[in-house]
């Protein structure tokens, strides 16, 4: 019997968000709206998103002993996330600087802060063993992600969103079930020579990514839904049409929902279809964690 449906190992940031009419070019200054401070970070986002949906969720992360850290802990706990594995101190809480344009598209710069101090020594086997599924991202040190993979108990499923994208060691790729990437992340992981062979063909990217060693691959396509790929082939997963307000954190909501539903025993295409609806619901509200839907709100999209 598992204590958690999902353990997220990853980052926790304070999101500093400014709305802009357009994003600045190199050397350019633009005026924006009022600054808003939200709890964020890909790890904390995934944990909150899963808990809002009803998953028993825990987070292994590190925050600073500061106001931003307290903001994050309050948000996590209010969503129902178990924070007993969240460590405090070592550096200031991580910060993400986010600009959002009128279409809802965003650009993000992350200062990792305490996230960079989440080390291999912080990966505890007893915490990993308490979860049916473990999800990670790359806003923490790659060595820590590799330590998670090496410490995974037999039968525990590992889901990875390689964001920000960087080369992955073979042992990490081999554990991914699935590897979850957006179009940008797919291009970076494959490299120019690989994407040159597939053009703008996400199905081709999915097949080439699968050939790198993961057990399965999901390529998210925003409003177009997603593609799932495993040994049985590539399948398209539709989304639902919504009016996007802010895409910040939508990918984290998708990954969290996907990981939870896979842990509940759903097949990859079914879990990805549900995750696409969760991501669609998230973009209809501003912010990251504040935008995440409940299971009832996701169900209402299909009504």
Tab-separated table of C-alpha atoms in Angstrom:
chain	number	residue	atom	x	y	z
A	1	UNK	CA	0.000	0.000	0.000
A	2	UNK	CA	1.405	3.360	-1.041
A	3	UNK	CA	1.164	6.484	1.121
A	4	UNK	CA	1.063	8.711	-1.977
A	5	UNK	CA	-0.336	8.453	-5.484
A	6	UNK	CA	2.379	10.848	-6.659
A	7	UNK	CA	5.686	12.090	-5.274
A	8	UNK	CA	7.056	15.111	-7.101
A	9	UNK	CA	10.794	15.775	-6.840
A	10	UNK	CA	11.579	19.223	-8.138
A	11	UNK	CA	11.652	22.966	-7.841
A	12	UNK	CA	9.670	25.480	-5.835
A	13	UNK	CA	9.822	29.108	-6.953
A	14	UNK	CA	8.122	32.403	-6.356
A	15	UNK	CA	6.742	33.572	-9.722
A	16	UNK	CA	7.149	37.322	-10.274
A	17	UNK	CA	4.751	38.078	-13.130
A	18	UNK	CA	4.377	41.228	-15.245
A	19	UNK	CA	1.917	41.657	-18.109
A	20	UNK	CA	3.369	43.321	-21.231
A	21	UNK	CA	1.956	44.451	-24.544
A	22	UNK	CA	4.918	42.740	-26.184
A	23	UNK	CA	8.091	41.120	-24.970
A	24	UNK	CA	11.261	43.236	-25.259
A	25	UNK	CA	13.944	42.575	-27.796
A	26	UNK	CA	17.676	42.628	-27.045
A	27	UNK	CA	18.663	45.908	-25.367
A	28	UNK	CA	15.059	47.129	-25.277
A	29	UNK	CA	12.966	48.295	-22.313
A	30	UNK	CA	9.176	48.024	-22.313
A	31	UNK	CA	6.669	49.103	-19.689
A	32	UNK	CA	4.482	46.463	-18.071
A	33	UNK	CA	1.586	46.227	-15.681
A	34	UNK	CA	1.653	45.805	-11.915
A	35	UNK	CA	3.895	43.107	-10.487
A	36	UNK	CA	2.084	40.026	-9.177
A	37	UNK	CA	3.766	37.424	-6.943
A	38	UNK	CA	2.506	33.837	-7.199
A	39	UNK	CA	3.698	30.487	-5.831
A	40	UNK	CA	5.296	28.473	-8.634
A	41	UNK	CA	8.221	26.312	-9.702
A	42	UNK	CA	7.702	23.241	-11.845
A	43	UNK	CA	7.893	20.831	-8.918
A	44	UNK	CA	5.543	22.753	-6.642
A	45	UNK	CA	3.210	23.400	-9.585
A	46	UNK	CA	2.928	19.699	-10.364
A	47	UNK	CA	2.316	18.826	-6.717
A	48	UNK	CA	-0.465	21.405	-6.337
A	49	UNK	CA	-2.058	20.445	-9.663
A	50	UNK	CA	-2.208	16.764	-8.711
A	51	UNK	CA	-3.521	17.475	-5.218
A	52	UNK	CA	-6.257	19.729	-6.591
A	53	UNK	CA	-7.404	16.850	-8.773
A	54	UNK	CA	-7.650	14.580	-5.750
A	55	UNK	CA	-4.323	12.736	-5.826
A	56	UNK	CA	-2.525	11.966	-2.575
A	57	UNK	CA	0.581	14.031	-3.298
A	58	UNK	CA	3.914	14.817	-1.644
A	59	UNK	CA	6.764	17.108	-2.691
A	60	UNK	CA	10.504	16.696	-2.189
A	61	UNK	CA	12.036	20.139	-2.728
A	62	UNK	CA	14.055	22.883	-1.036
A	63	UNK	CA	13.004	26.463	-0.275
A	64	UNK	CA	14.693	29.347	1.499
A	65	UNK	CA	13.953	30.460	5.041
A	66	UNK	CA	12.241	33.596	3.761
A	67	UNK	CA	8.907	35.115	2.789
A	68	UNK	CA	8.828	33.448	-0.597
A	69	UNK	CA	9.454	30.072	1.017
A	70	UNK	CA	6.572	30.602	3.423
A	71	UNK	CA	4.327	31.622	0.524
A	72	UNK	CA	5.119	28.337	-1.209
A	73	UNK	CA	4.601	26.181	1.862
A	74	UNK	CA	1.250	27.858	2.547
A	75	UNK	CA	0.104	27.255	-1.033
A	76	UNK	CA	1.195	23.626	-0.987
A	77	UNK	CA	-0.495	22.871	2.295
A	78	UNK	CA	-3.704	24.643	1.365
A	79	UNK	CA	-3.916	22.449	-1.757
A	80	UNK	CA	-3.467	19.318	0.355
A	81	UNK	CA	0.159	18.524	-0.546
A	82	UNK	CA	2.227	16.695	2.078
A	83	UNK	CA	5.224	19.005	2.716
A	84	UNK	CA	7.055	16.836	5.235
A	85	UNK	CA	9.828	16.238	2.666
A	86	UNK	CA	10.241	19.941	1.762
A	87	UNK	CA	13.606	21.111	3.106
A	88	UNK	CA	14.366	24.678	4.201
A	89	UNK	CA	17.529	26.756	4.044
A	90	UNK	CA	20.826	26.805	2.216
A	91	UNK	CA	19.949	29.700	-0.098
A	92	UNK	CA	17.076	32.091	-0.862
A	93	UNK	CA	13.938	30.598	-2.386
A	94	UNK	CA	14.113	30.279	-6.160
A	95	UNK	CA	12.490	32.998	-8.253
A	96	UNK	CA	10.996	32.949	-11.764
A	97	UNK	CA	10.729	36.228	-13.667
A	98	UNK	CA	7.771	35.930	-16.066
A	99	UNK	CA	6.389	38.229	-18.749
A	100	UNK	CA	2.952	37.492	-20.200
A	101	UNK	CA	1.707	39.072	-23.440
A	102	UNK	CA	-1.956	39.774	-24.357
A	103	UNK	CA	-2.290	36.399	-26.120
A	104	UNK	CA	-1.363	34.577	-22.912
A	105	UNK	CA	2.067	33.441	-24.118
A	106	UNK	CA	4.903	33.796	-21.628
A	107	UNK	CA	8.681	34.068	-21.373
A	108	UNK	CA	10.447	32.929	-18.198
A	109	UNK	CA	13.872	33.408	-16.587
A	110	UNK	CA	14.554	31.319	-13.472
A	111	UNK	CA	16.981	32.055	-10.625
A	112	UNK	CA	17.232	28.607	-8.991
A	113	UNK	CA	18.275	29.698	-5.488
A	114	UNK	CA	17.527	26.903	-2.997
A	115	UNK	CA	16.508	24.564	-5.826
A	116	UNK	CA	20.168	24.277	-6.816
A	117	UNK	CA	20.913	23.062	-3.278
A	118	UNK	CA	18.592	20.047	-3.508
A	119	UNK	CA	21.335	17.417	-3.613
A	120	UNK	CA	21.772	13.693	-4.031
A	121	UNK	CA	22.013	13.406	-0.240
A	122	UNK	CA	18.460	14.781	0.039
A	123	UNK	CA	17.023	11.877	-1.985
A	124	UNK	CA	15.678	9.485	0.639
A	125	UNK	CA	14.736	5.945	-0.360
A	126	UNK	CA	11.925	5.760	2.173
A	127	UNK	CA	10.213	8.781	0.605
A	128	UNK	CA	10.527	7.391	-2.937
A	129	UNK	CA	9.221	4.041	-1.775
A	130	UNK	CA	6.052	5.614	-0.401
A	131	UNK	CA	4.803	6.683	-3.845
A	132	UNK	CA	3.229	4.800	-6.728
A	133	UNK	CA	4.637	7.306	-9.269
A	134	UNK	CA	7.602	9.713	-9.017
A	135	UNK	CA	7.710	12.789	-11.250
A	136	UNK	CA	10.701	15.083	-11.792
A	137	UNK	CA	11.861	18.031	-13.891
A	138	UNK	CA	15.213	19.730	-14.555
A	139	UNK	CA	14.969	22.902	-12.446
A	140	UNK	CA	16.989	20.963	-9.851
A	141	UNK	CA	20.537	19.619	-10.360
A	142	UNK	CA	20.769	16.821	-12.952
A	143	UNK	CA	22.793	14.745	-10.482
A	144	UNK	CA	19.832	14.832	-8.098
A	145	UNK	CA	17.487	13.563	-10.815
A	146	UNK	CA	19.945	10.766	-11.583
A	147	UNK	CA	20.051	9.904	-7.871
A	148	UNK	CA	16.246	9.647	-7.874
A	149	UNK	CA	16.384	7.204	-10.781
A	150	UNK	CA	19.017	5.047	-9.074
A	151	UNK	CA	16.993	4.964	-5.828
A	152	UNK	CA	13.615	4.126	-7.413
A	153	UNK	CA	12.105	0.985	-5.909
A	154	UNK	CA	11.105	-1.843	-8.226
A	155	UNK	CA	7.670	-1.169	-9.709
A	156	UNK	CA	7.673	2.603	-9.136
A	157	UNK	CA	6.895	4.524	-12.328
A	158	UNK	CA	9.094	7.495	-13.249
A	159	UNK	CA	7.818	10.480	-15.253
A	160	UNK	CA	10.218	13.193	-16.420
A	161	UNK	CA	9.613	16.583	-17.991
A	162	UNK	CA	13.119	17.670	-19.089
A	163	UNK	CA	12.578	21.386	-18.597
A	164	UNK	CA	14.720	23.358	-19.045
A	165	UNK	CA	15.984	20.876	-21.646
A	166	UNK	CA	19.523	19.541	-21.511
A	167	UNK	CA	21.263	16.299	-22.511
A	168	UNK	CA	20.128	13.343	-20.406
A	169	UNK	CA	22.256	10.365	-19.353
A	170	UNK	CA	21.222	6.959	-20.604
A	171	UNK	CA	20.205	5.740	-17.132
A	172	UNK	CA	17.717	8.608	-16.775
A	173	UNK	CA	16.291	8.192	-20.269
A	174	UNK	CA	15.843	4.461	-19.746
A	175	UNK	CA	13.751	5.081	-16.609
A	176	UNK	CA	11.316	7.544	-18.219
A	177	UNK	CA	7.799	6.185	-18.659
A	178	UNK	CA	6.997	8.600	-20.160
A	179	UNK	CA	9.407	11.340	-21.146
A	180	UNK	CA	7.124	14.404	-21.467
A	181	UNK	CA	8.284	17.228	-23.755
A	182	UNK	CA	6.820	20.226	-25.513
A	183	UNK	CA	7.857	21.160	-29.051
A	184	UNK	CA	10.804	23.302	-27.916
A	185	UNK	CA	12.104	20.631	-25.558
A	186	UNK	CA	11.807	17.979	-28.262
A	187	UNK	CA	13.884	20.051	-30.677
A	188	UNK	CA	16.599	20.671	-28.087
A	189	UNK	CA	16.846	17.042	-26.992
A	190	UNK	CA	17.040	15.823	-30.589
A	191	UNK	CA	19.441	18.498	-31.827
A	192	UNK	CA	19.430	20.365	-35.128
A	193	UNK	CA	20.609	17.391	-37.156
A	194	UNK	CA	17.741	15.240	-35.848
A	195	UNK	CA	14.958	17.761	-36.246
A	196	UNK	CA	16.295	18.504	-39.705
A	197	UNK	CA	15.390	14.939	-40.596
A	198	UNK	CA	11.805	15.282	-39.395
A	199	UNK	CA	11.027	18.913	-40.240
A	200	UNK	CA	8.071	20.187	-38.257
A	201	UNK	CA	6.753	16.670	-37.726
A	202	UNK	CA	5.978	16.045	-34.039
A	203	UNK	CA	5.243	12.383	-34.752
A	204	UNK	CA	8.746	12.053	-36.157
A	205	UNK	CA	10.162	13.753	-33.061
A	206	UNK	CA	8.261	11.328	-30.835
A	207	UNK	CA	9.653	8.286	-32.672
A	208	UNK	CA	13.209	9.622	-32.556
A	209	UNK	CA	12.905	10.470	-28.879
A	210	UNK	CA	11.641	6.954	-28.164
A	211	UNK	CA	14.703	5.598	-29.976
A	212	UNK	CA	16.900	7.419	-27.425
A	213	UNK	CA	15.806	4.952	-24.765
A	214	UNK	CA	12.700	6.003	-22.781
A	215	UNK	CA	9.908	3.475	-22.371
A	216	UNK	CA	7.354	5.944	-23.706
A	217	UNK	CA	7.176	9.555	-24.930
A	218	UNK	CA	4.537	12.288	-24.819
A	219	UNK	CA	4.868	15.412	-26.976
A	220	UNK	CA	2.546	18.214	-25.874
A	221	UNK	CA	1.237	20.501	-28.615
A	222	UNK	CA	-0.637	23.218	-26.720
A	223	UNK	CA	-4.103	23.842	-28.141
A	224	UNK	CA	-3.572	20.932	-30.560
A	225	UNK	CA	-3.435	18.384	-27.733
A	226	UNK	CA	-0.572	15.886	-27.606
A	227	UNK	CA	1.043	12.859	-29.192
A	228	UNK	CA	1.828	9.680	-27.278
A	229	UNK	CA	4.418	7.191	-28.453
A	230	UNK	CA	5.492	3.784	-27.221
A	231	UNK	CA	6.386	0.439	-28.756
A	232	UNK	CA	2.886	0.201	-30.278
A	233	UNK	CA	3.314	3.415	-32.292
A	234	UNK	CA	2.266	7.076	-32.239
A	235	UNK	CA	-1.263	8.233	-31.410
A	236	UNK	CA	-2.799	11.696	-31.406
A	237	UNK	CA	-4.594	12.947	-28.310
A	238	UNK	CA	-7.041	15.855	-28.815
A	239	UNK	CA	-7.527	18.780	-26.488
A	240	UNK	CA	-10.628	20.928	-25.966
A	241	UNK	CA	-11.073	24.451	-27.302
A	242	UNK	CA	-10.865	27.179	-24.646
A	243	UNK	CA	-10.089	30.893	-24.540
A	244	UNK	CA	-6.498	31.039	-23.275
A	245	UNK	CA	-5.745	33.767	-20.742
A	246	UNK	CA	-2.336	32.698	-19.389
A	247	UNK	CA	-0.328	29.594	-20.322
A	248	UNK	CA	1.993	29.836	-17.303
A	249	UNK	CA	2.253	26.453	-15.633
A	250	UNK	CA	-0.128	24.667	-17.998
A	251	UNK	CA	2.515	22.109	-18.947
A	252	UNK	CA	3.060	21.324	-15.270
A	253	UNK	CA	-0.671	20.723	-14.811
A	254	UNK	CA	-0.623	18.391	-17.823
A	255	UNK	CA	2.334	16.384	-16.514
A	256	UNK	CA	0.896	16.105	-13.009
A	257	UNK	CA	-2.462	14.866	-14.273
A	258	UNK	CA	-0.760	12.429	-16.642
A	259	UNK	CA	1.440	10.977	-13.898
A	260	UNK	CA	-1.483	10.595	-11.503
A	261	UNK	CA	-3.758	8.859	-14.014
A	262	UNK	CA	-0.968	6.512	-15.132
A	263	UNK	CA	-0.448	5.558	-11.512
A	264	UNK	CA	-4.165	4.833	-11.272
A	265	UNK	CA	-3.745	2.243	-14.018
A	266	UNK	CA	-4.954	4.118	-17.105
A	267	UNK	CA	-3.369	3.447	-20.478
A	268	UNK	CA	-1.083	6.176	-21.827
A	269	UNK	CA	-3.502	7.593	-24.462
A	270	UNK	CA	-6.372	7.735	-21.953
A	271	UNK	CA	-4.248	9.387	-19.275
A	272	UNK	CA	-2.868	11.889	-21.805
A	273	UNK	CA	-6.370	12.796	-22.990
A	274	UNK	CA	-7.373	13.572	-19.416
A	275	UNK	CA	-4.151	15.550	-18.898
A	276	UNK	CA	-4.887	17.612	-22.022
A	277	UNK	CA	-8.243	18.623	-20.534
A	278	UNK	CA	-6.541	19.587	-17.275
A	279	UNK	CA	-4.041	21.734	-19.174
A	280	UNK	CA	-6.856	23.367	-21.148
A	281	UNK	CA	-8.715	24.254	-17.954
A	282	UNK	CA	-5.541	25.740	-16.466
A	283	UNK	CA	-4.979	28.260	-19.280
A	284	UNK	CA	-8.401	29.852	-18.741
A	285	UNK	CA	-7.196	31.561	-15.528
A	286	UNK	CA	-4.167	33.672	-14.655
A	287	UNK	CA	-1.216	32.408	-12.680
A	288	UNK	CA	0.130	28.916	-12.278
A	289	UNK	CA	-1.004	27.225	-9.083
A	290	UNK	CA	-4.018	29.514	-8.733
A	291	UNK	CA	-5.241	28.402	-12.146
A	292	UNK	CA	-5.257	24.660	-11.523
A	293	UNK	CA	-8.663	22.994	-11.720
A	294	UNK	CA	-10.416	20.486	-9.524
A	295	UNK	CA	-11.611	17.198	-10.986
A	296	UNK	CA	-15.143	18.618	-11.139
A	297	UNK	CA	-13.975	21.606	-13.164
A	298	UNK	CA	-12.196	19.310	-15.616
A	299	UNK	CA	-15.337	17.229	-15.980
A	300	UNK	CA	-17.306	20.405	-16.743
A	301	UNK	CA	-15.184	20.965	-19.879
A	302	UNK	CA	-16.778	17.863	-21.386
A	303	UNK	CA	-20.338	18.882	-20.496
